[in-house]
Amino acid sequence: MIFQAAIIGALGNALGARLNGIYEGPAVKATAPFAEIGELASIDWSTKDTEGRELRSLVQVRDRGESAARLQTLARDADAAIRALDPVLTGWRIISLVLVRNRIVRSGVGQWSALIEHRVRMLAE
């Protein structure tokens, strides 16, 4: 999907030097810190005369360390990069893009995950 490609590009530009990779789906052998692009949920958001979609995107950033300090910075920067996307995508225009959730959880001893979810509403051009 075009929106997922835009997210990957935005994360690469904003965080690429600080991550060991950006993966579409679960990263099996990745070294932290890295980002995983989760599944994209899509529902109809069409108007009477224009095709539209409401999407829910999920980005998970994973890190290891004694604290979540570095992960908090990565999550904040990932959110900012996604919200700063150019509203014009190939064949689509972003009408609204908002943060739904940004949650940091400990997933094991010294293992941290940031769950960053956005809702985007787009209309076809």
Backbone as JSON Lines, residues from 0, in Angstrom:
{"i":0,"aa":"M","n":[0.85,-1.19,0.0],"ca":[0.0,0.0,0.0],"c":[0.88,1.24,0.0]}
{"i":1,"aa":"I","n":[0.4,2.24,-0.62],"ca":[1.14,3.5,-0.77],"c":[1.41,4.14,0.59]}
{"i":2,"aa":"F","n":[0.45,4.07,1.5],"ca":[0.64,4.7,2.81],"c":[1.74,4.0,3.59]}
{"i":3,"aa":"Q","n":[1.8,2.67,3.55],"ca":[2.87,1.95,4.24],"c":[4.23,2.32,3.67]}
{"i":4,"aa":"A","n":[4.33,2.44,2.36],"ca":[5.59,2.85,1.75],"c":[5.99,4.25,2.21]}
{"i":5,"aa":"A","n":[5.01,5.13,2.36],"ca":[5.29,6.48,2.85],"c":[5.8,6.45,4.29]}
{"i":6,"aa":"I","n":[5.2,5.59,5.12],"ca":[5.66,5.45,6.5],"c":[7.09,4.94,6.54]}
{"i":7,"aa":"I","n":[7.4,3.93,5.76],"ca":[8.75,3.36,5.74],"c":[9.75,4.43,5.31]}
{"i":8,"aa":"G","n":[9.41,5.21,4.3],"ca":[10.3,6.28,3.85],"c":[10.5,7.34,4.91]}
{"i":9,"aa":"A","n":[9.42,7.72,5.57],"ca":[9.51,8.75,6.62],"c":[10.36,8.26,7.79]}
{"i":10,"aa":"L","n":[10.16,7.02,8.2],"ca":[10.95,6.47,9.3],"c":[12.42,6.35,8.91]}
{"i":11,"aa":"G","n":[12.66,5.93,7.67],"ca":[14.04,5.83,7.2],"c":[14.75,7.17,7.21]}
{"i":12,"aa":"N","n":[14.05,8.21,6.76],"ca":[14.65,9.55,6.75],"c":[14.89,10.09,8.16]}
{"i":13,"aa":"A","n":[13.93,9.87,9.06],"ca":[14.01,10.46,10.39],"c":[14.85,9.64,11.37]}
{"i":14,"aa":"L","n":[14.78,8.31,11.25],"ca":[15.4,7.44,12.26],"c":[16.43,6.48,11.69]}
{"i":15,"aa":"G","n":[16.6,6.46,10.39],"ca":[17.43,5.44,9.75],"c":[18.8,5.26,10.36]}
{"i":16,"aa":"A","n":[19.46,6.35,10.69],"ca":[20.81,6.26,11.25],"c":[20.8,5.73,12.69]}
{"i":17,"aa":"R","n":[19.65,5.77,13.35],"ca":[19.56,5.33,14.75],"c":[18.96,3.94,14.9]}
{"i":18,"aa":"L","n":[18.5,3.35,13.8],"ca":[17.89,2.02,13.84],"c":[18.76,1.02,13.09]}
{"i":19,"aa":"N","n":[18.66,-0.22,13.48],"ca":[19.37,-1.29,12.78],"c":[18.52,-1.9,11.68]}
{"i":20,"aa":"G","n":[17.34,-1.35,11.46],"ca":[16.5,-1.81,10.37],"c":[15.06,-1.39,10.55]}
{"i":21,"aa":"I","n":[14.35,-1.35,9.42],"ca":[12.91,-1.11,9.4],"c":[12.33,-2.27,8.61]}
{"i":22,"aa":"Y","n":[11.46,-3.04,9.23],"ca":[10.97,-4.28,8.65],"c":[9.47,-4.24,8.45]}
{"i":23,"aa":"E","n":[9.02,-4.8,7.33],"ca":[7.59,-4.97,7.09],"c":[7.19,-6.29,7.71]}
{"i":24,"aa":"G","n":[6.6,-6.23,8.87],"ca":[6.23,-7.44,9.58],"c":[7.24,-7.8,10.64]}
{"i":25,"aa":"P","n":[7.04,-8.9,11.32],"ca":[7.93,-9.3,12.41],"c":[9.37,-9.52,11.95]}
{"i":26,"aa":"A","n":[10.29,-8.95,12.68],"ca":[11.71,-9.13,12.41],"c":[12.21,-10.31,13.23]}
{"i":27,"aa":"V","n":[12.68,-11.33,12.57],"ca":[13.05,-12.56,13.26],"c":[14.43,-12.46,13.9]}
{"i":28,"aa":"K","n":[15.41,-11.95,13.17],"ca":[16.78,-11.94,13.67],"c":[17.34,-10.53,13.77]}
{"i":29,"aa":"A","n":[16.51,-9.55,14.01],"ca":[16.96,-8.15,14.06],"c":[17.65,-7.84,15.39]}
{"i":30,"aa":"T","n":[18.56,-6.9,15.34],"ca":[19.24,-6.42,16.53],"c":[18.66,-5.06,16.91]}
{"i":31,"aa":"A","n":[18.3,-4.91,18.17],"ca":[17.7,-3.65,18.64],"c":[18.72,-2.52,18.58]}
{"i":32,"aa":"P","n":[18.23,-1.32,18.34],"ca":[16.85,-0.92,18.1],"c":[16.45,-1.12,16.63]}
{"i":33,"aa":"F","n":[15.19,-1.47,16.42],"ca":[14.66,-1.62,15.07],"c":[13.17,-1.33,15.1]}
{"i":34,"aa":"A","n":[12.61,-1.14,13.91],"ca":[11.17,-0.85,13.79],"c":[10.51,-1.92,12.94]}
{"i":35,"aa":"E","n":[9.28,-2.26,13.31],"ca":[8.46,-3.18,12.55],"c":[7.2,-2.45,12.12]}
{"i":36,"aa":"I","n":[6.86,-2.59,10.86],"ca":[5.63,-2.01,10.35],"c":[4.56,-3.08,10.48]}
{"i":37,"aa":"G","n":[3.54,-2.8,11.25],"ca":[2.49,-3.78,11.48],"c":[1.45,-3.78,10.37]}
{"i":38,"aa":"E","n":[0.46,-4.6,10.56],"ca":[-0.63,-4.7,9.58],"c":[-1.37,-3.38,9.48]}
{"i":39,"aa":"L","n":[-1.91,-3.13,8.32],"ca":[-2.65,-1.91,8.06],"c":[-4.13,-2.27,7.96]}
{"i":40,"aa":"A","n":[-4.94,-1.76,8.87],"ca":[-6.38,-1.99,8.82],"c":[-7.01,-0.9,7.97]}
{"i":41,"aa":"S","n":[-7.93,-1.29,7.1],"ca":[-8.54,-0.34,6.16],"c":[-10.05,-0.51,6.16]}
{"i":42,"aa":"I","n":[-10.76,0.62,6.24],"ca":[-12.22,0.6,6.1],"c":[-12.62,1.68,5.1]}
{"i":43,"aa":"D","n":[-13.8,1.54,4.56],"ca":[-14.3,2.5,3.58],"c":[-14.55,3.85,4.24]}
{"i":44,"aa":"W","n":[-14.12,4.91,3.57],"ca":[-14.35,6.28,4.03],"c":[-14.74,7.13,2.82]}
{"i":45,"aa":"S","n":[-15.43,6.5,1.89],"ca":[-15.78,7.17,0.64],"c":[-16.89,8.2,0.86]}
{"i":46,"aa":"T","n":[-16.91,9.17,-0.04],"ca":[-18.0,10.14,-0.08],"c":[-18.92,9.74,-1.22]}
{"i":47,"aa":"K","n":[-19.92,10.55,-1.48],"ca":[-20.87,10.24,-2.55],"c":[-20.17,10.08,-3.9]}
{"i":48,"aa":"D","n":[-19.13,10.87,-4.14],"ca":[-18.51,10.85,-5.45],"c":[-16.99,10.62,-5.45]}
{"i":49,"aa":"T","n":[-16.42,10.28,-4.3],"ca":[-14.97,10.08,-4.22],"c":[-14.65,8.86,-3.36]}
{"i":50,"aa":"E","n":[-13.76,8.02,-3.87],"ca":[-13.32,6.86,-3.1],"c":[-12.45,7.33,-1.93]}
{"i":51,"aa":"G","n":[-12.66,6.73,-0.77],"ca":[-11.89,7.09,0.41],"c":[-11.6,5.89,1.28]}
{"i":52,"aa":"R","n":[-10.56,6.04,2.1],"ca":[-10.18,4.99,3.04],"c":[-9.82,5.61,4.39]}
{"i":53,"aa":"E","n":[-10.21,4.91,5.45],"ca":[-9.69,5.22,6.77],"c":[-8.77,4.07,7.13]}
{"i":54,"aa":"L","n":[-7.53,4.39,7.45],"ca":[-6.53,3.38,7.75],"c":[-6.08,3.5,9.19]}
{"i":55,"aa":"R","n":[-5.73,2.38,9.77],"ca":[-5.08,2.33,11.08],"c":[-3.73,1.68,10.87]}
{"i":56,"aa":"S","n":[-2.68,2.43,11.15],"ca":[-1.32,1.9,10.98],"c":[-0.71,1.64,12.36]}
{"i":57,"aa":"L","n":[0.14,0.65,12.41],"ca":[0.84,0.34,13.65],"c":[2.33,0.2,13.35]}
{"i":58,"aa":"V","n":[3.12,0.96,14.09],"ca":[4.56,0.85,14.02],"c":[5.02,0.42,15.41]}
{"i":59,"aa":"Q","n":[5.87,-0.58,15.45],"ca":[6.42,-1.03,16.73],"c":[7.92,-0.83,16.67]}
{"i":60,"aa":"V","n":[8.44,-0.06,17.63],"ca":[9.88,0.15,17.73],"c":[10.34,-0.66,18.94]}
{"i":61,"aa":"R","n":[11.38,-1.46,18.74],"ca":[11.89,-2.33,19.81],"c":[13.31,-1.92,20.17]}
{"i":62,"aa":"D","n":[13.6,-2.01,21.47],"ca":[14.93,-1.63,21.96],"c":[15.28,-2.51,23.16]}
{"i":63,"aa":"R","n":[16.54,-2.48,23.52],"ca":[17.03,-3.18,24.7],"c":[17.82,-2.18,25.53]}
{"i":64,"aa":"G","n":[17.71,-2.29,26.83],"ca":[18.47,-1.4,27.71],"c":[17.91,-1.41,29.11]}
{"i":65,"aa":"E","n":[18.63,-0.75,29.99],"ca":[18.21,-0.67,31.4],"c":[16.95,0.17,31.56]}
{"i":66,"aa":"S","n":[16.79,1.17,30.69],"ca":[15.61,2.04,30.77],"c":[15.05,2.23,29.36]}
{"i":67,"aa":"A","n":[13.9,2.87,29.31],"ca":[13.25,3.13,28.03],"c":[13.57,4.52,27.49]}
{"i":68,"aa":"A","n":[14.59,5.16,28.02],"ca":[14.88,6.55,27.62],"c":[15.15,6.68,26.13]}
{"i":69,"aa":"R","n":[16.02,5.85,25.57],"ca":[16.3,5.94,24.14],"c":[15.06,5.62,23.33]}
{"i":70,"aa":"L","n":[14.29,4.62,23.76],"ca":[13.08,4.23,23.05],"c":[12.06,5.35,23.05]}
{"i":71,"aa":"Q","n":[11.93,6.06,24.16],"ca":[11.0,7.18,24.22],"c":[11.34,8.23,23.16]}
{"i":72,"aa":"T","n":[12.61,8.51,22.98],"ca":[13.04,9.48,21.96],"c":[12.74,8.94,20.57]}
{"i":73,"aa":"L","n":[13.05,7.68,20.33],"ca":[12.77,7.08,19.03],"c":[11.27,7.09,18.72]}
{"i":74,"aa":"A","n":[10.45,6.77,19.71],"ca":[8.99,6.76,19.52],"c":[8.47,8.16,19.22]}
{"i":75,"aa":"R","n":[8.96,9.14,19.95],"ca":[8.53,10.53,19.71],"c":[8.91,10.96,18.3]}
{"i":76,"aa":"D","n":[10.12,10.64,17.88],"ca":[10.58,11.04,16.55],"c":[9.86,10.27,15.44]}
{"i":77,"aa":"A","n":[9.52,9.01,15.7],"ca":[8.76,8.22,14.72],"c":[7.37,8.82,14.53]}
{"i":78,"aa":"D","n":[6.72,9.17,15.62],"ca":[5.4,9.79,15.55],"c":[5.47,11.11,14.77]}
{"i":79,"aa":"A","n":[6.44,11.94,15.08],"ca":[6.58,13.23,14.4],"c":[6.83,13.03,12.9]}
{"i":80,"aa":"A","n":[7.65,12.05,12.54],"ca":[7.94,11.79,11.12],"c":[6.69,11.34,10.38]}
{"i":81,"aa":"I","n":[5.88,10.5,11.01],"ca":[4.65,10.03,10.36],"c":[3.65,11.16,10.23]}
{"i":82,"aa":"R","n":[3.49,11.96,11.28],"ca":[2.52,13.06,11.21],"c":[2.95,14.16,10.24]}
{"i":83,"aa":"A","n":[4.24,14.2,9.89],"ca":[4.74,15.21,8.95],"c":[4.72,14.72,7.5]}
{"i":84,"aa":"L","n":[4.12,13.58,7.23],"ca":[4.06,13.08,5.86],"c":[3.44,14.1,4.93]}
{"i":85,"aa":"D","n":[3.96,14.14,3.71],"ca":[3.37,14.98,2.67],"c":[1.95,14.47,2.42]}
{"i":86,"aa":"P","n":[0.95,15.35,2.43],"ca":[-0.43,14.88,2.26],"c":[-0.74,14.36,0.86]}
{"i":87,"aa":"V","n":[0.11,14.63,-0.1],"ca":[-0.13,14.16,-1.46],"c":[0.67,12.88,-1.7]}
{"i":88,"aa":"L","n":[-0.06,11.78,-1.85],"ca":[0.53,10.49,-2.17],"c":[0.06,10.11,-3.57]}
{"i":89,"aa":"T","n":[0.72,9.2,-4.21],"ca":[0.35,8.81,-5.57],"c":[-1.11,8.35,-5.62]}
{"i":90,"aa":"G","n":[-1.94,9.14,-6.23],"ca":[-3.35,8.81,-6.39],"c":[-4.24,9.09,-5.2]}
{"i":91,"aa":"W","n":[-3.68,9.57,-4.11],"ca":[-4.43,9.81,-2.88],"c":[-4.02,11.12,-2.23]}
{"i":92,"aa":"R","n":[-4.89,11.66,-1.41],"ca":[-4.58,12.84,-0.61],"c":[-4.96,12.55,0.84]}
{"i":93,"aa":"I","n":[-4.03,12.79,1.76],"ca":[-4.31,12.62,3.18],"c":[-5.15,13.81,3.64]}
{"i":94,"aa":"I","n":[-6.3,13.51,4.21],"ca":[-7.2,14.54,4.73],"c":[-6.92,14.79,6.2]}
{"i":95,"aa":"S","n":[-6.72,13.73,6.95],"ca":[-6.35,13.87,8.36],"c":[-5.45,12.7,8.77]}
{"i":96,"aa":"L","n":[-4.54,13.0,9.68],"ca":[-3.62,11.98,10.19],"c":[-3.38,12.32,11.66]}
{"i":97,"aa":"V","n":[-3.85,11.46,12.54],"ca":[-3.74,11.74,13.98],"c":[-3.16,10.54,14.73]}
{"i":98,"aa":"L","n":[-2.47,10.85,15.79],"ca":[-1.95,9.81,16.67],"c":[-3.1,9.25,17.5]}
{"i":99,"aa":"V","n":[-3.23,7.93,17.5],"ca":[-4.26,7.26,18.29],"c":[-3.66,6.77,19.61]}
{"i":100,"aa":"R","n":[-2.42,6.23,19.5],"ca":[-1.81,5.64,20.69],"c":[-0.3,5.64,20.53]}
{"i":101,"aa":"N","n":[0.38,5.95,21.61],"ca":[1.83,5.83,21.68],"c":[2.11,5.27,23.07]}
{"i":102,"aa":"R","n":[2.39,3.99,23.11],"ca":[2.51,3.29,24.39],"c":[3.85,2.58,24.46]}
{"i":103,"aa":"I","n":[4.53,2.72,25.58],"ca":[5.8,2.03,25.8],"c":[5.57,0.94,26.84]}
{"i":104,"aa":"V","n":[5.97,-0.27,26.48],"ca":[5.79,-1.41,27.38],"c":[7.1,-2.18,27.53]}
{"i":105,"aa":"R","n":[7.27,-2.77,28.68],"ca":[8.41,-3.65,28.92],"c":[7.97,-5.04,28.48]}
{"i":106,"aa":"S","n":[8.73,-5.61,27.58],"ca":[8.35,-6.93,27.05],"c":[9.24,-8.05,27.57]}
{"i":107,"aa":"G","n":[10.07,-7.74,28.54],"ca":[10.97,-8.71,29.15],"c":[12.06,-7.93,29.86]}
{"i":108,"aa":"V","n":[12.96,-8.62,30.53],"ca":[14.04,-7.96,31.25],"c":[14.92,-7.22,30.24]}
{"i":109,"aa":"G","n":[14.95,-5.9,30.35],"ca":[15.76,-5.09,29.46],"c":[15.23,-4.97,28.05]}
{"i":110,"aa":"Q","n":[14.02,-5.43,27.81],"ca":[13.41,-5.37,26.47],"c":[12.23,-4.42,26.51]}
{"i":111,"aa":"W","n":[12.21,-3.49,25.57],"ca":[11.18,-2.46,25.52],"c":[10.56,-2.39,24.12]}
{"i":112,"aa":"S","n":[9.28,-2.07,24.09],"ca":[8.57,-1.88,22.83],"c":[7.74,-0.62,22.9]}
{"i":113,"aa":"A","n":[7.77,0.13,21.82],"ca":[6.88,1.28,21.68],"c":[5.85,0.92,20.61]}
{"i":114,"aa":"L","n":[4.59,1.07,20.94],"ca":[3.5,0.82,20.0],"c":[2.95,2.18,19.57]}
{"i":115,"aa":"I","n":[3.06,2.48,18.3],"ca":[2.67,3.79,17.79],"c":[1.6,3.57,16.73]}
{"i":116,"aa":"E","n":[0.39,4.01,17.02],"ca":[-0.74,3.78,16.12],"c":[-1.3,5.12,15.66]}
{"i":117,"aa":"H","n":[-1.55,5.22,14.34],"ca":[-2.14,6.41,13.75],"c":[-3.42,6.06,13.0]}
{"i":118,"aa":"R","n":[-4.3,7.03,12.91],"ca":[-5.48,6.92,12.06],"c":[-5.31,7.94,10.95]}
{"i":119,"aa":"V","n":[-5.45,7.47,9.72],"ca":[-5.33,8.38,8.57],"c":[-6.59,8.24,7.73]}
{"i":120,"aa":"R","n":[-7.08,9.36,7.28],"ca":[-8.23,9.38,6.36],"c":[-7.76,9.98,5.05]}
{"i":121,"aa":"M","n":[-8.03,9.23,3.95],"ca":[-7.52,9.62,2.65],"c":[-8.64,9.57,1.61]}
{"i":122,"aa":"L","n":[-8.52,10.46,0.64],"ca":[-9.44,10.45,-0.51],"c":[-8.63,10.28,-1.77]}
{"i":123,"aa":"A","n":[-9.23,9.54,-2.72],"ca":[-8.57,9.34,-4.01],"c":[-8.59,10.65,-4.79]}
{"i":124,"aa":"E","n":[-7.54,10.84,-5.57],"ca":[-7.47,12.07,-6.41],"c":[-7.75,11.73,-7.84]}
